[in-house]
Structure formats: C-alpha cells, structure tokens
XYZ file of C-alpha atoms in Angstrom:
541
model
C 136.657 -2.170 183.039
C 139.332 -4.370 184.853
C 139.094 -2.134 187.892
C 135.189 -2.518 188.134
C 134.931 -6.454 187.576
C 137.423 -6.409 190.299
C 135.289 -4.007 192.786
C 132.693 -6.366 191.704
C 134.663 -9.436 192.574
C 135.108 -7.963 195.809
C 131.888 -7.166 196.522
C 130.438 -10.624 195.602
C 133.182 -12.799 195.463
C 133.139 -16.552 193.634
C 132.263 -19.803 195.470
C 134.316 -22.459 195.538
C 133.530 -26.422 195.674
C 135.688 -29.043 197.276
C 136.894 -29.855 193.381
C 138.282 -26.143 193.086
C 135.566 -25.231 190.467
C 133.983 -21.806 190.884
C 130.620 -20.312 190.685
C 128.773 -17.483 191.392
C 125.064 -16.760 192.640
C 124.305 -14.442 189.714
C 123.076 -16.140 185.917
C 124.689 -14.962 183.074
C 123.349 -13.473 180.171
C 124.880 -13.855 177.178
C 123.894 -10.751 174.814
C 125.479 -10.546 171.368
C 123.509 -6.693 171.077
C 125.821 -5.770 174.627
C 128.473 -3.795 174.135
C 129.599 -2.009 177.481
C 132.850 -0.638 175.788
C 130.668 1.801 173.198
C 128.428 2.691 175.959
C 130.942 4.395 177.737
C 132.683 5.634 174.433
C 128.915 7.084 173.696
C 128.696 8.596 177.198
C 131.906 10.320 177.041
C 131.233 11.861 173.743
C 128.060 13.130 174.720
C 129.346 14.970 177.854
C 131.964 16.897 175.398
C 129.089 17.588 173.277
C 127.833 19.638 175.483
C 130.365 21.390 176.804
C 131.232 22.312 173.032
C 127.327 23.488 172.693
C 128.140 26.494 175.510
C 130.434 28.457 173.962
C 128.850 28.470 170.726
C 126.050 29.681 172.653
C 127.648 32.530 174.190
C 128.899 33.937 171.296
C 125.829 33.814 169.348
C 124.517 36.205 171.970
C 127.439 38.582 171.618
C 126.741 38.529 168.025
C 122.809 39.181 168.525
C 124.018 42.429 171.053
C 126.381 43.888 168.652
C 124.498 43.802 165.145
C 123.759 47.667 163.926
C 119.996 47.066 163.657
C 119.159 46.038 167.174
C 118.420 49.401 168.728
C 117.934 49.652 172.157
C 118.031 51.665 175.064
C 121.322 50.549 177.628
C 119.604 49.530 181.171
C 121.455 48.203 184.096
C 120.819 44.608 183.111
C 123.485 45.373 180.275
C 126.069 46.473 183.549
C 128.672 43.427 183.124
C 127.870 40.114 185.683
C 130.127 38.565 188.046
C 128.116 35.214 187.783
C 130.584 32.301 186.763
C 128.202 30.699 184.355
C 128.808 31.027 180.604
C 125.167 31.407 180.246
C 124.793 34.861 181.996
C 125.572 37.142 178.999
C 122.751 35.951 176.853
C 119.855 38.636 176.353
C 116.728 38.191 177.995
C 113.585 38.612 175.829
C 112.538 41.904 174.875
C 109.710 43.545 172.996
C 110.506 45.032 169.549
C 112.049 48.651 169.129
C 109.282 51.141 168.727
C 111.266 52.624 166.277
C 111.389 50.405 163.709
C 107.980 48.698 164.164
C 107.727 47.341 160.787
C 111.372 46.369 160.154
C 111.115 42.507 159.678
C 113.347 40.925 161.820
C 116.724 39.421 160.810
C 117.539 36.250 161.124
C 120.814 35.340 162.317
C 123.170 32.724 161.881
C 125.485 32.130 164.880
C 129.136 31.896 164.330
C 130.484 28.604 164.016
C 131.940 28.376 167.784
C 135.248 26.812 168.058
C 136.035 23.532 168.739
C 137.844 22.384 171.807
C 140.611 20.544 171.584
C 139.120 16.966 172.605
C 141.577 14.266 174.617
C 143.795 12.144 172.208
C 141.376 8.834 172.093
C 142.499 5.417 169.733
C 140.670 5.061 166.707
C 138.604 2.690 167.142
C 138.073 -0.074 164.247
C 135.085 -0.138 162.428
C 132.100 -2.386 164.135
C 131.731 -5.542 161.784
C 128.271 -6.057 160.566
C 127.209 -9.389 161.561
C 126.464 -11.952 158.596
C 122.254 -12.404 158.515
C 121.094 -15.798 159.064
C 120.532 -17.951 156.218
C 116.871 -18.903 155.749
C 115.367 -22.179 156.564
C 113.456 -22.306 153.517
C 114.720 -20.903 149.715
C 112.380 -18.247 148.884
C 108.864 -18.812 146.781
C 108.999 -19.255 143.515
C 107.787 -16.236 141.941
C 103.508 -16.667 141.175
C 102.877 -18.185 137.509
C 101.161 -16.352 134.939
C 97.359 -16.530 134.911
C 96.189 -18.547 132.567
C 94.835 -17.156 129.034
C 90.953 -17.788 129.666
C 90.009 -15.699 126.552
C 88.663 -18.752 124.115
C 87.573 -20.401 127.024
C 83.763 -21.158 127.342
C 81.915 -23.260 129.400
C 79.492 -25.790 128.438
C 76.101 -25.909 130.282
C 73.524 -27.876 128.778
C 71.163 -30.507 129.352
C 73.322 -33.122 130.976
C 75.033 -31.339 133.329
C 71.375 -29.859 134.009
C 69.590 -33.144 134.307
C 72.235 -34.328 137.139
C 71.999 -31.649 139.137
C 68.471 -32.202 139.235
C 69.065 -36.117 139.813
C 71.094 -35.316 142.705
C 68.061 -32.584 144.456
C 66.124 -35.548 143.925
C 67.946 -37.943 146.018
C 68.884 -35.227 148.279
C 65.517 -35.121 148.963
C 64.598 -38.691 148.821
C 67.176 -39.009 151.297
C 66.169 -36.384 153.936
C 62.672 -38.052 153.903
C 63.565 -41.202 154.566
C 66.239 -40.125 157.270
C 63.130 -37.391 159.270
C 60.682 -40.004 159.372
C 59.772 -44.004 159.539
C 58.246 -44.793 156.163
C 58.190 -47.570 154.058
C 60.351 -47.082 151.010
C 59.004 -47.379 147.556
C 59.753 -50.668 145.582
C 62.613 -49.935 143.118
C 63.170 -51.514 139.940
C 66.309 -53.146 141.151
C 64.342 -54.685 144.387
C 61.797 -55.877 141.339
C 64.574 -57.529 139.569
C 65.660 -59.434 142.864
C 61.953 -60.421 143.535
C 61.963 -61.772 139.901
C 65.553 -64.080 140.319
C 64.208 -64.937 143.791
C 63.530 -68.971 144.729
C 61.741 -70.289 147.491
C 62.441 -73.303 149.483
C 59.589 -74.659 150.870
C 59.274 -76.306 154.508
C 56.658 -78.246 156.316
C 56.022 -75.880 159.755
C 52.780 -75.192 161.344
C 53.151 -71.504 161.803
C 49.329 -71.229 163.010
C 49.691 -73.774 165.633
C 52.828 -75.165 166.216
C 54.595 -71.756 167.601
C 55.568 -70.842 171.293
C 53.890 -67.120 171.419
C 52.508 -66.185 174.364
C 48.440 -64.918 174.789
C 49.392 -61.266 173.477
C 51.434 -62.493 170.956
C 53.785 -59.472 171.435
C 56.943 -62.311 172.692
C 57.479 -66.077 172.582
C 57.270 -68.114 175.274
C 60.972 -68.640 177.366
C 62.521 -71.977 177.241
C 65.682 -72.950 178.166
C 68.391 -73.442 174.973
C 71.732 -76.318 175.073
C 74.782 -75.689 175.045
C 76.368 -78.137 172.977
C 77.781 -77.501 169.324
C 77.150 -79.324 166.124
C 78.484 -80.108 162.848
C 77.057 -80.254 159.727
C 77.636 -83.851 159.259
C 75.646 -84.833 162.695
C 72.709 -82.324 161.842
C 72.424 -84.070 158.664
C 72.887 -87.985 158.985
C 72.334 -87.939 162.758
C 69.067 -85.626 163.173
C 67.857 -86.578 159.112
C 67.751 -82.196 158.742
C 67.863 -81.422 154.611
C 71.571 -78.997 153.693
C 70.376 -76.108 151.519
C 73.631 -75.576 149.517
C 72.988 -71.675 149.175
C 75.182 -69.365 147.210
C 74.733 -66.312 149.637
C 73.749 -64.184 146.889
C 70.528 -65.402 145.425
C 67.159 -64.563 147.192
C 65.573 -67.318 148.806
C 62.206 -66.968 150.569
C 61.358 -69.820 152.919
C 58.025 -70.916 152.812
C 55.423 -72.287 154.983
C 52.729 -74.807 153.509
C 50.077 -72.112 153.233
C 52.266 -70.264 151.017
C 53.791 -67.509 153.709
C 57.059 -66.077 152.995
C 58.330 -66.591 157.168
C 62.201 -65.969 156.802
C 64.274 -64.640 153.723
C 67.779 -66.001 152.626
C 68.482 -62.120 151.307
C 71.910 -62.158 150.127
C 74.492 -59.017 149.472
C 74.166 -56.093 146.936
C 75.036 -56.682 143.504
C 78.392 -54.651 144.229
C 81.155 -56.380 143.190
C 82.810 -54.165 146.324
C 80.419 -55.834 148.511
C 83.211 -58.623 149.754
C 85.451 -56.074 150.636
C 82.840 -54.105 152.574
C 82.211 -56.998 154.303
C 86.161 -57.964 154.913
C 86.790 -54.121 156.123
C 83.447 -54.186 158.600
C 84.993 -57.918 160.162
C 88.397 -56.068 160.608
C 87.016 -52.978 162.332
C 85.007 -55.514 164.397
C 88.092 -57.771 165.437
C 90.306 -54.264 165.871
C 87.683 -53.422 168.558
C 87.317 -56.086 170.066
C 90.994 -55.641 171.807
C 89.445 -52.218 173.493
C 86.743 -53.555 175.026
C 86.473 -55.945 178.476
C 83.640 -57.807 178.048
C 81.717 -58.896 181.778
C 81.649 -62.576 182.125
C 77.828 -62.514 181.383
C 78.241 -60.715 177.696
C 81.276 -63.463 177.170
C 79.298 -66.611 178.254
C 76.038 -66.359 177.983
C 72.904 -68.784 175.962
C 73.857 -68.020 172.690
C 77.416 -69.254 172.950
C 80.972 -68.643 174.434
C 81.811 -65.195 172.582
C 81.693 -61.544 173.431
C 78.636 -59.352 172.383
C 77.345 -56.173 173.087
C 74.018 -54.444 172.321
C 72.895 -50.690 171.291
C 70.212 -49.025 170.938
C 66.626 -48.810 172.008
C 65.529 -51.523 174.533
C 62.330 -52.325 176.283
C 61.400 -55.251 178.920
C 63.690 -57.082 181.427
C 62.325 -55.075 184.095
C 62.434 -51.561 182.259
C 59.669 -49.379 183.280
C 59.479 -47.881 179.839
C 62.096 -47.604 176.851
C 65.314 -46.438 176.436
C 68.622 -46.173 174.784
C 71.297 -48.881 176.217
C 73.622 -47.793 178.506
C 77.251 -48.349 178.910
C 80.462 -47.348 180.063
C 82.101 -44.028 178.463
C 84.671 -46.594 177.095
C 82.014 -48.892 175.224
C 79.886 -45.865 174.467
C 83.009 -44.997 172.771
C 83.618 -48.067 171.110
C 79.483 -48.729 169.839
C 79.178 -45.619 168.505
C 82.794 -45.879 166.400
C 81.603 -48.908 164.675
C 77.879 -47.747 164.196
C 78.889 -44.954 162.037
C 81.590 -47.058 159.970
C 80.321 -46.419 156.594
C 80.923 -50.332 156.242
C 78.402 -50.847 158.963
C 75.576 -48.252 157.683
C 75.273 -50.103 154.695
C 75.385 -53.383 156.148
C 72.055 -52.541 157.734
C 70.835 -50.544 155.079
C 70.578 -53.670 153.085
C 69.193 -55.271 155.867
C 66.708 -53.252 156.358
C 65.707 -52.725 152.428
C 65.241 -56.508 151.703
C 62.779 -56.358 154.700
C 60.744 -53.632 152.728
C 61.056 -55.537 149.996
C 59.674 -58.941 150.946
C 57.304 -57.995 153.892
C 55.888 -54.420 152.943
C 53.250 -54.833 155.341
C 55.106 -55.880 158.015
C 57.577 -53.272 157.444
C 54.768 -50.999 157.313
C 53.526 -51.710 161.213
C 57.002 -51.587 162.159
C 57.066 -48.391 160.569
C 54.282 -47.180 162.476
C 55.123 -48.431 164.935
C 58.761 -46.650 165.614
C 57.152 -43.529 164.514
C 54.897 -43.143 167.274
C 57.248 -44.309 169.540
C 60.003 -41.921 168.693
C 57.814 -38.905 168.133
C 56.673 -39.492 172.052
C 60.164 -39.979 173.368
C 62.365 -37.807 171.215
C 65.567 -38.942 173.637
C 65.580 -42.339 172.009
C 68.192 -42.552 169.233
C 68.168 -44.260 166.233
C 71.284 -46.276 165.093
C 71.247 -45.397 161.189
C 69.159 -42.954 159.876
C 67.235 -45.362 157.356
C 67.078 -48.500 159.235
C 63.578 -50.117 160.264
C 65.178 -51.840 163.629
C 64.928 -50.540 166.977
C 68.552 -52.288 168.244
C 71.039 -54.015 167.628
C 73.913 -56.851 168.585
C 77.619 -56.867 167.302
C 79.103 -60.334 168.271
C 83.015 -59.788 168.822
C 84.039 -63.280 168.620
C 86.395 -64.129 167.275
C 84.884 -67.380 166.922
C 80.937 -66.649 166.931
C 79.713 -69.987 166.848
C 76.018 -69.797 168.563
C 74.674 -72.831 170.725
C 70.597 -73.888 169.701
C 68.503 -70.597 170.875
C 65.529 -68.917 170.336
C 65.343 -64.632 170.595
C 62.061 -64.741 173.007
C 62.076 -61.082 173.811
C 61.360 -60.038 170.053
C 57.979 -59.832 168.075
C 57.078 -62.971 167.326
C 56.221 -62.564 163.631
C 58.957 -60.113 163.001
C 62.087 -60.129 162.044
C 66.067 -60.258 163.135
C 68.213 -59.703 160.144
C 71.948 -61.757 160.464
C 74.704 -60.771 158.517
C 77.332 -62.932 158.663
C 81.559 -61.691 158.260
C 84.723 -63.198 159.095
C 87.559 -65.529 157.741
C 85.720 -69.110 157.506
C 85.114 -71.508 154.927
C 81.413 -71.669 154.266
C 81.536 -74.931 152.497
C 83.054 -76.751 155.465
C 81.127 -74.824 158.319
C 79.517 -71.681 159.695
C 76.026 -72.788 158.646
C 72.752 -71.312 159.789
C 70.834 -74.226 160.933
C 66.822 -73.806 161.457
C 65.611 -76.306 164.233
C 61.650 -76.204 163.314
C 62.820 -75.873 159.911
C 64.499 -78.874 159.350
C 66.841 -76.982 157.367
C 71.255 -76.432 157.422
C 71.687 -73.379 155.225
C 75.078 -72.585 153.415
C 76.254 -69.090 155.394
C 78.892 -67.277 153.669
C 80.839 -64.175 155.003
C 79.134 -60.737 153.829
C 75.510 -62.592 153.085
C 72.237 -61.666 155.281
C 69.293 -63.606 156.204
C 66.486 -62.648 157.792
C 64.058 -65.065 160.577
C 61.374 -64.803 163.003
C 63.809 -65.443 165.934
C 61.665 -65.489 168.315
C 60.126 -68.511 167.335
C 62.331 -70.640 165.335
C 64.898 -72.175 167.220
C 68.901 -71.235 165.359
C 72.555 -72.148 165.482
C 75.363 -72.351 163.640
C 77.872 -75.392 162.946
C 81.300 -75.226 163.895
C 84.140 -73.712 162.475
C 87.466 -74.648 162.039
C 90.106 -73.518 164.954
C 92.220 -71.230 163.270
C 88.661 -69.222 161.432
C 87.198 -66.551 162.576
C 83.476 -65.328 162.301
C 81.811 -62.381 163.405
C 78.331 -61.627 162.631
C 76.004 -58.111 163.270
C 72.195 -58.548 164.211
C 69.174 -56.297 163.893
C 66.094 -56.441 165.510
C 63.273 -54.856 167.611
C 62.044 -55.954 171.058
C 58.504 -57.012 171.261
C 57.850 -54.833 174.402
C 58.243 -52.140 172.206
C 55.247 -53.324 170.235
C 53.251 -53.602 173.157
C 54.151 -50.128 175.065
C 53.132 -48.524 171.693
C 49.707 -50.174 171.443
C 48.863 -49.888 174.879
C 49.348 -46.277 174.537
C 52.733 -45.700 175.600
C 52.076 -47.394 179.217
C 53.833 -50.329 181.028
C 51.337 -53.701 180.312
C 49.882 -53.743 184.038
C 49.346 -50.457 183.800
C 47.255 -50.415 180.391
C 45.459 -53.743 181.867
C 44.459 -52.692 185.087
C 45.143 -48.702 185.813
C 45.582 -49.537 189.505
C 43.371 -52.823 189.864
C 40.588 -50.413 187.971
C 41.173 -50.835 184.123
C 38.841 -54.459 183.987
C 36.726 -53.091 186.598
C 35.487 -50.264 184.148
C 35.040 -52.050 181.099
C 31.993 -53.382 180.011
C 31.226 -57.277 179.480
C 30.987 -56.362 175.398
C 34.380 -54.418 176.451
C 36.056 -56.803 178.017
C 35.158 -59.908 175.635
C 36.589 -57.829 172.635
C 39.760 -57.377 174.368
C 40.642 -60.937 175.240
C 39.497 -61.768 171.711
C 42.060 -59.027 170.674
C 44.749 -60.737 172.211
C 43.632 -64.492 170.901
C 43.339 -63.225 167.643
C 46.926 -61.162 167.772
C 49.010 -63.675 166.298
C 46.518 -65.406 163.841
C 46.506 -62.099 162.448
C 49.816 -60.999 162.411
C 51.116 -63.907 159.901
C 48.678 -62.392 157.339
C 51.743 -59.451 157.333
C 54.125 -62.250 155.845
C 53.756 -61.645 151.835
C 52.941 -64.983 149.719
C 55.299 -65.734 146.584
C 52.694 -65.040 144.703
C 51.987 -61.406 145.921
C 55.645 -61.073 145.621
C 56.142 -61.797 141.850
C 53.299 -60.135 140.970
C 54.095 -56.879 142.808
C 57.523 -57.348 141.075
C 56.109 -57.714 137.688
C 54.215 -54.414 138.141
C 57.260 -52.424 139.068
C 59.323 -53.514 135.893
C-alpha cells in the first residue's frame, strides 16, 4: 500500500503554498464502508480458490473413467494428451452404453481434492461491528387497549333530532339569503327592538327643503368647509339641541309628517359586541401601516384622514358599473379586512336594522341590486347578506370628518356609519346633523344610519392622543338610475343618439318629465312612519 501511495505521489505530486501547507487537486472522500486492505485480502483468496477448484476437478474425472459400471469402447481420444492444461483429461460427453440401456445412472461424489498448502498469511483480528446510532426519538409507546364499548349505547332522540333539523333550516335560510337580494323576514328579536325603540323628532322640510336634483336619483353638489367643531360651539354658538344617546337604544329620527328619515340603530344585544368592535378598530389601525394612501384619499372634503373604497361604483365619468380598482397591494389589503369575521357582522347589522325600519325601501334596493347583478355577473358583492352596493373604511387614526354632504348617493336612501376606535364619547366624537339641528352622542361599536346625500354631517373633535375609525355602507345613486333606464348610461336612455325625445309622443313625453318631478315626492313614501313601525312590531310578537 506504501509503495502505491508513493507511485501515486509521484504521479500527481502535492502543491505547495508560500506558507509550506500542502494540497492536492483531487477531493477526498471519506468512506467509513472503504476498506482497501480486505479488498485485496478478498482478491487474493479468491485467486487460490480457484486454483484449489482444478485439481479437484481433475480427479473427479479420473474417478468417473475408472468406476466398473462405465462401459465403453477405448477410442483414440482416450490415447494420453500432451496438452499442459489440467483440464484435458476430463471426458467429453457421451451417449449411454447400449448395453445397459436401462441401468439408472450413478451418481457420483468426487473425491475431496487436496488442499494446497496456502502462503503463511497473519491472522487477521476480527472486524469490530460498529455501535448503531442511537435514535432521535425513544420508541412509541406501545397502542392502548380499545376501549370496552359493550354497555355502551347511544342516545338518539328527539333533541338531538330537532337540532339537526334547526340547523338544515338555517342552512337553508342562509343559502337564500346569500344566492339572491331579498328582503329578510321580520324576526321576533327585530320586533322587540321596534318595541324599545324612541324617536326624536326634528323640524325639516323633507318635501321641499332638500337639494335633489330633477331625477331625484343624486343631490345637488355644493361645496363643504373645512373647519372642525366642538361640541360646546355647535351647541351655545350655533343654538343646535345634544341628543345624549346611549349607542344602544333605537332611535328613529323623525320628520314633522311623521317619516322615519335616519335611524340611531345601535349594536347587537351581544355582550361580545364591544370586543367585536375593539378587534375590527385594531385590524383597521394594523392595516393601515401597509397601505400608502395618494394625497387625494389622505386630504380630501371629508377631512384630513386616509380612506379607501370597495366595491361596486357607478358615475364620475364611468360609462357603466364596476367593481373598484386598485393596486395588487390594496386589493390585498380590502379584501383582508372585508372578510374579517369582525367586519361581516359589522355590516350584517347594518344592513338588518335597514330591513327592519325601512322594509320598503330595502325592498327597491333589493330589486334593485338584483337586476343589476343578474345583468353583470362580474360585479362582486362585499358580504354575502348585505343590501349595499360599496363601501368606505376610514384608516385614520384620527377620523374626524369636516361638514359634508354624500351627493353621489340616492337621495332618500341610506349610508349606514359605524363608528370604532379609542375615544371618549362623552367628551367628543359626536355625529352632528346640520339640517337637523341635532349633536348626537357617538360611541365606539354603535351604527347609525342617514340620508347622506342630503343632510349635511360631521363629527366634533377628539382628543389628541384618541383614535377613531369608522366603516361606511352605501349605494351610489347612478346605480339606481342605470337600472331603471334599462341598464344604459342617462344620455343614452334620454336621447338614443339625439333620437330618444324625437320618437316619443307628446302624451309620451309629458309622462316622463312628470316621472322625474314626481321621483322624489314619491320616494319619501318608502321611509316607514312610527306608527307602521310599532304596529308591524306588535304583529310579529
């Protein structure tokens, strides 16, 4: 072995560094398994192996020749060979003696040949067996015993019965209301807020007094101020009435002909429902840190805050409507906190105390969405039983809105607020209603709901170290007006290329301005009366 790691020394010799270390071109493999001592041990043993195997062969054949029962005749192949191989005296095959044709034949054993006297070698020690590798893990425990199952009987009866038939129920219930746009039916709990509800009546001329345009489909724009107030100015200063509201008792606000306009709504009786509330404000402030708002959704007419909008949109120079679009990193961020569970139940409510105090309205909206979605099946909905087309998460973290009005929704519908945050409602964070003359108490996790198109709305100041977010819902009143018009842009359903009015008739023509005059007059007959209200309640319980 010496003499061929020298040869191969020789052949590629070592490389030497300045520092006198040495190294070769060749990697090294370091194989426990190698052993190139036993190869050659196992190389030389098999080479005397057979060596030893030839002259046990060659006297096997001498036995075979000489045994008394092979007769043969002798033939010059028998005639002794001069050939220097061992294996020359070995028979060649034959075919059986005819004499003996049904002698069996004999088997023979062959001698033992003897062995050759091998080269002295060491003994060699015996190979150690290498110690196995102790597990990383101890071994399973060993399975338990079944268990004994024999007086074991289950119960199935009528209970367990009658809830798996409640829950098909409202499995179905469910998958109704999520397929399709329809108007929920009033439950006995929505009776029982109807029947705690108050009203707080306010002296408005809805008929006469509101900024709708002819079509009554949007209010008319004006421009909004940006300065903030507190509740202390709005009060003493502008002689407004505070409406010290607890945030959980249901409040209509009425109008001197008796119409329920706007809704103080509340929460859920959950006792839960603060911390669905507090988890929905953190998710919103967490959020917030992922997304860069443009300097027009950061500063805008509603206040010095960052918002952002999804879902379905129509008007501002859309040719027809659509989802909202954004970048892949908002997309992200919109569609995380639309499916928060937190969220979904946020508008859930929202959208169940509008059932619940305008049924007919909801019903149009209803309608409405229906149609509309069934024509374009790429719009998406944000929560599967929600009434509103879109809707506005303001980041904050200080949502503190300047005087505005919402011009681009429906008139006589309705944008549901829910308020959230870190804020003292007794010392700020009101909802103040300009036509109203009213500063409403606001309190994190409460929702309210307001024509917002045409009542002008702010909230007071906060203090500097609070925080308030707040999550709107609403539909655009383009919407409202593609649908009618038969799923056409407004020019297009009035004039069909400068030939729409030229086609009508006078009798036509009349009835459709009338239409249009008539519009709003007869959309505040949607707003329920008290009245209607209790009474509808007092039928359900």
């Amino acid at each position: 072995m010496e003499k061929l790691f020298n040869s191969f020394k020789e052949c590629f010799p070592f490389r030497t560094t300045r520092t006198g270390a040495k190294y070769s071109a060749f990697y090294s493999v370091n194989n426990p398994a190698f052993d190139l001592d036993q190869l050659y041990a196992n190389a030389i043993a098999s080479q005397d192996q057979d060596e030893a195997d030839v002259p046990a062969a060659d006297a096997a054949a001498t036995a075979f020749a000489d045994h008394p029962q092979h007769d043969r005749a002798p033939s010059a192949e028998d005639a002794p060979s001069n050939h220097s191989s061992p294996l020359s005296s070995l028979p060649s095959s034959r075919a059986p003696s005819p004499h003996r044709p049904s002698d069996p034949p004999v088997a023979l054993e062959p001698p033992i040949a003897a062995k050759r006297k091998r080269p002295s070698q060491k003994p060699k020690a015996p190979k150690k067996k290498k110690a196995l590798a102790k597990p990383l893990y101890p071994p399973p425990p060993p399975p338990a015993p079944s268990p004994d199952l024999s007086g074991y009987h289950p119960i199935v009866g009528g209970a367990s019965q009658a809830k798996k038939r409640r829950s098909r129920t409202n499995r179905a219930k469910n998958a109704r209301r999520s397929d399709g746009w329809i108007a929920p039916e009033l439950r006995p709990v929505d009776a029982r807020h109807l029947e705690r509800a108050k009203e707080e009546e306010v002296n408005v001329d809805l008929l006469n007094d509101m900024p709708v345009t002819s079509t009554a489909f949007t209010a008319k724009r004006e421009d909004g101020e940006t300065k903030l107030y507190t509740r202390e100015e709005l009060v003493n200063k502008h002689g407004m009435r505070y409406c010290e509201w607890d945030g959980e008792t249901p409040t209509g606000i009425v109008s001197p002909d008796g119409r329920t306009f706007a809704v103080l709504a509340g929460k859920p009786k959950d006792p839960e429902w603060d911390s669905v509330a507090e988890s929905l404000a953190e998710s919103i402030a967490a959020a917030a840190d992922h997304i860069t708002f443009p300097s027009a959704a950061k500063d805008h007419r509603r206040g010095k805050f960052g918002a952002q909008a999804q879902g379905v949109s129509h008007g501002g120079g859309q040719t027809e409507p659509a989802n909202l679009k954004h970048t892949v990193a908002l997309t992200a961020v919109l569609a995380y906190l639309v499916a928060l569970p937190a969220m979904i139940r946020v508008a859930h409510f929202a959208s169940s105390a509008f059932a619940c105090w305008a049924p007919r309205l909801f019903a149009y909206y209803a309608q409405t969405m229906l149609t509309l979605f069934t024509f374009d099946p790429s719009l998406e909905r944000n929560f599967p039983r929600s009434i509103f087309a879109c809707l506005t998460i303001n980041f904050g973290p200080r949502t503190v809105t300047y005087r505005h009005r919402d011009f681009g929704n429906l008139p006589f519908g309705w944008c549901a607020i829910t308020a959230l945050g870190k804020f003292n409602p007794d010392l700020g964070g009101d909802l103040v209603l300009w036509e109203c003359g009213l500063v409403v108490r606001f309190p994190p996790g409460s929702t309210v709901l307001i024509p917002s198109a045409i009542i002008n709305h702010s909230n007071t100041v906060i203090g500097r170290e609070e925080t308030r977010y707040s999550v709107t819902q609403y539909s655009s009143g383009a919407l409202f007006r593609w649908v009618e018009h038969g799923c056409m842009l407004d020019d297009k359903y009035c004039m069909l290329d400068d030939k729409y009015y030229a086609s009508l008739s006078c009798k036509d023509l009349l009835a459709a301005e009338e239409a249009n005059e008539a519009r709003w007059k007869n959309s505040m007959q949607m707003w329920s009366t008290m009245d209607e209200l209790k009474a509808r309640a007092r039928d359900i319980s």
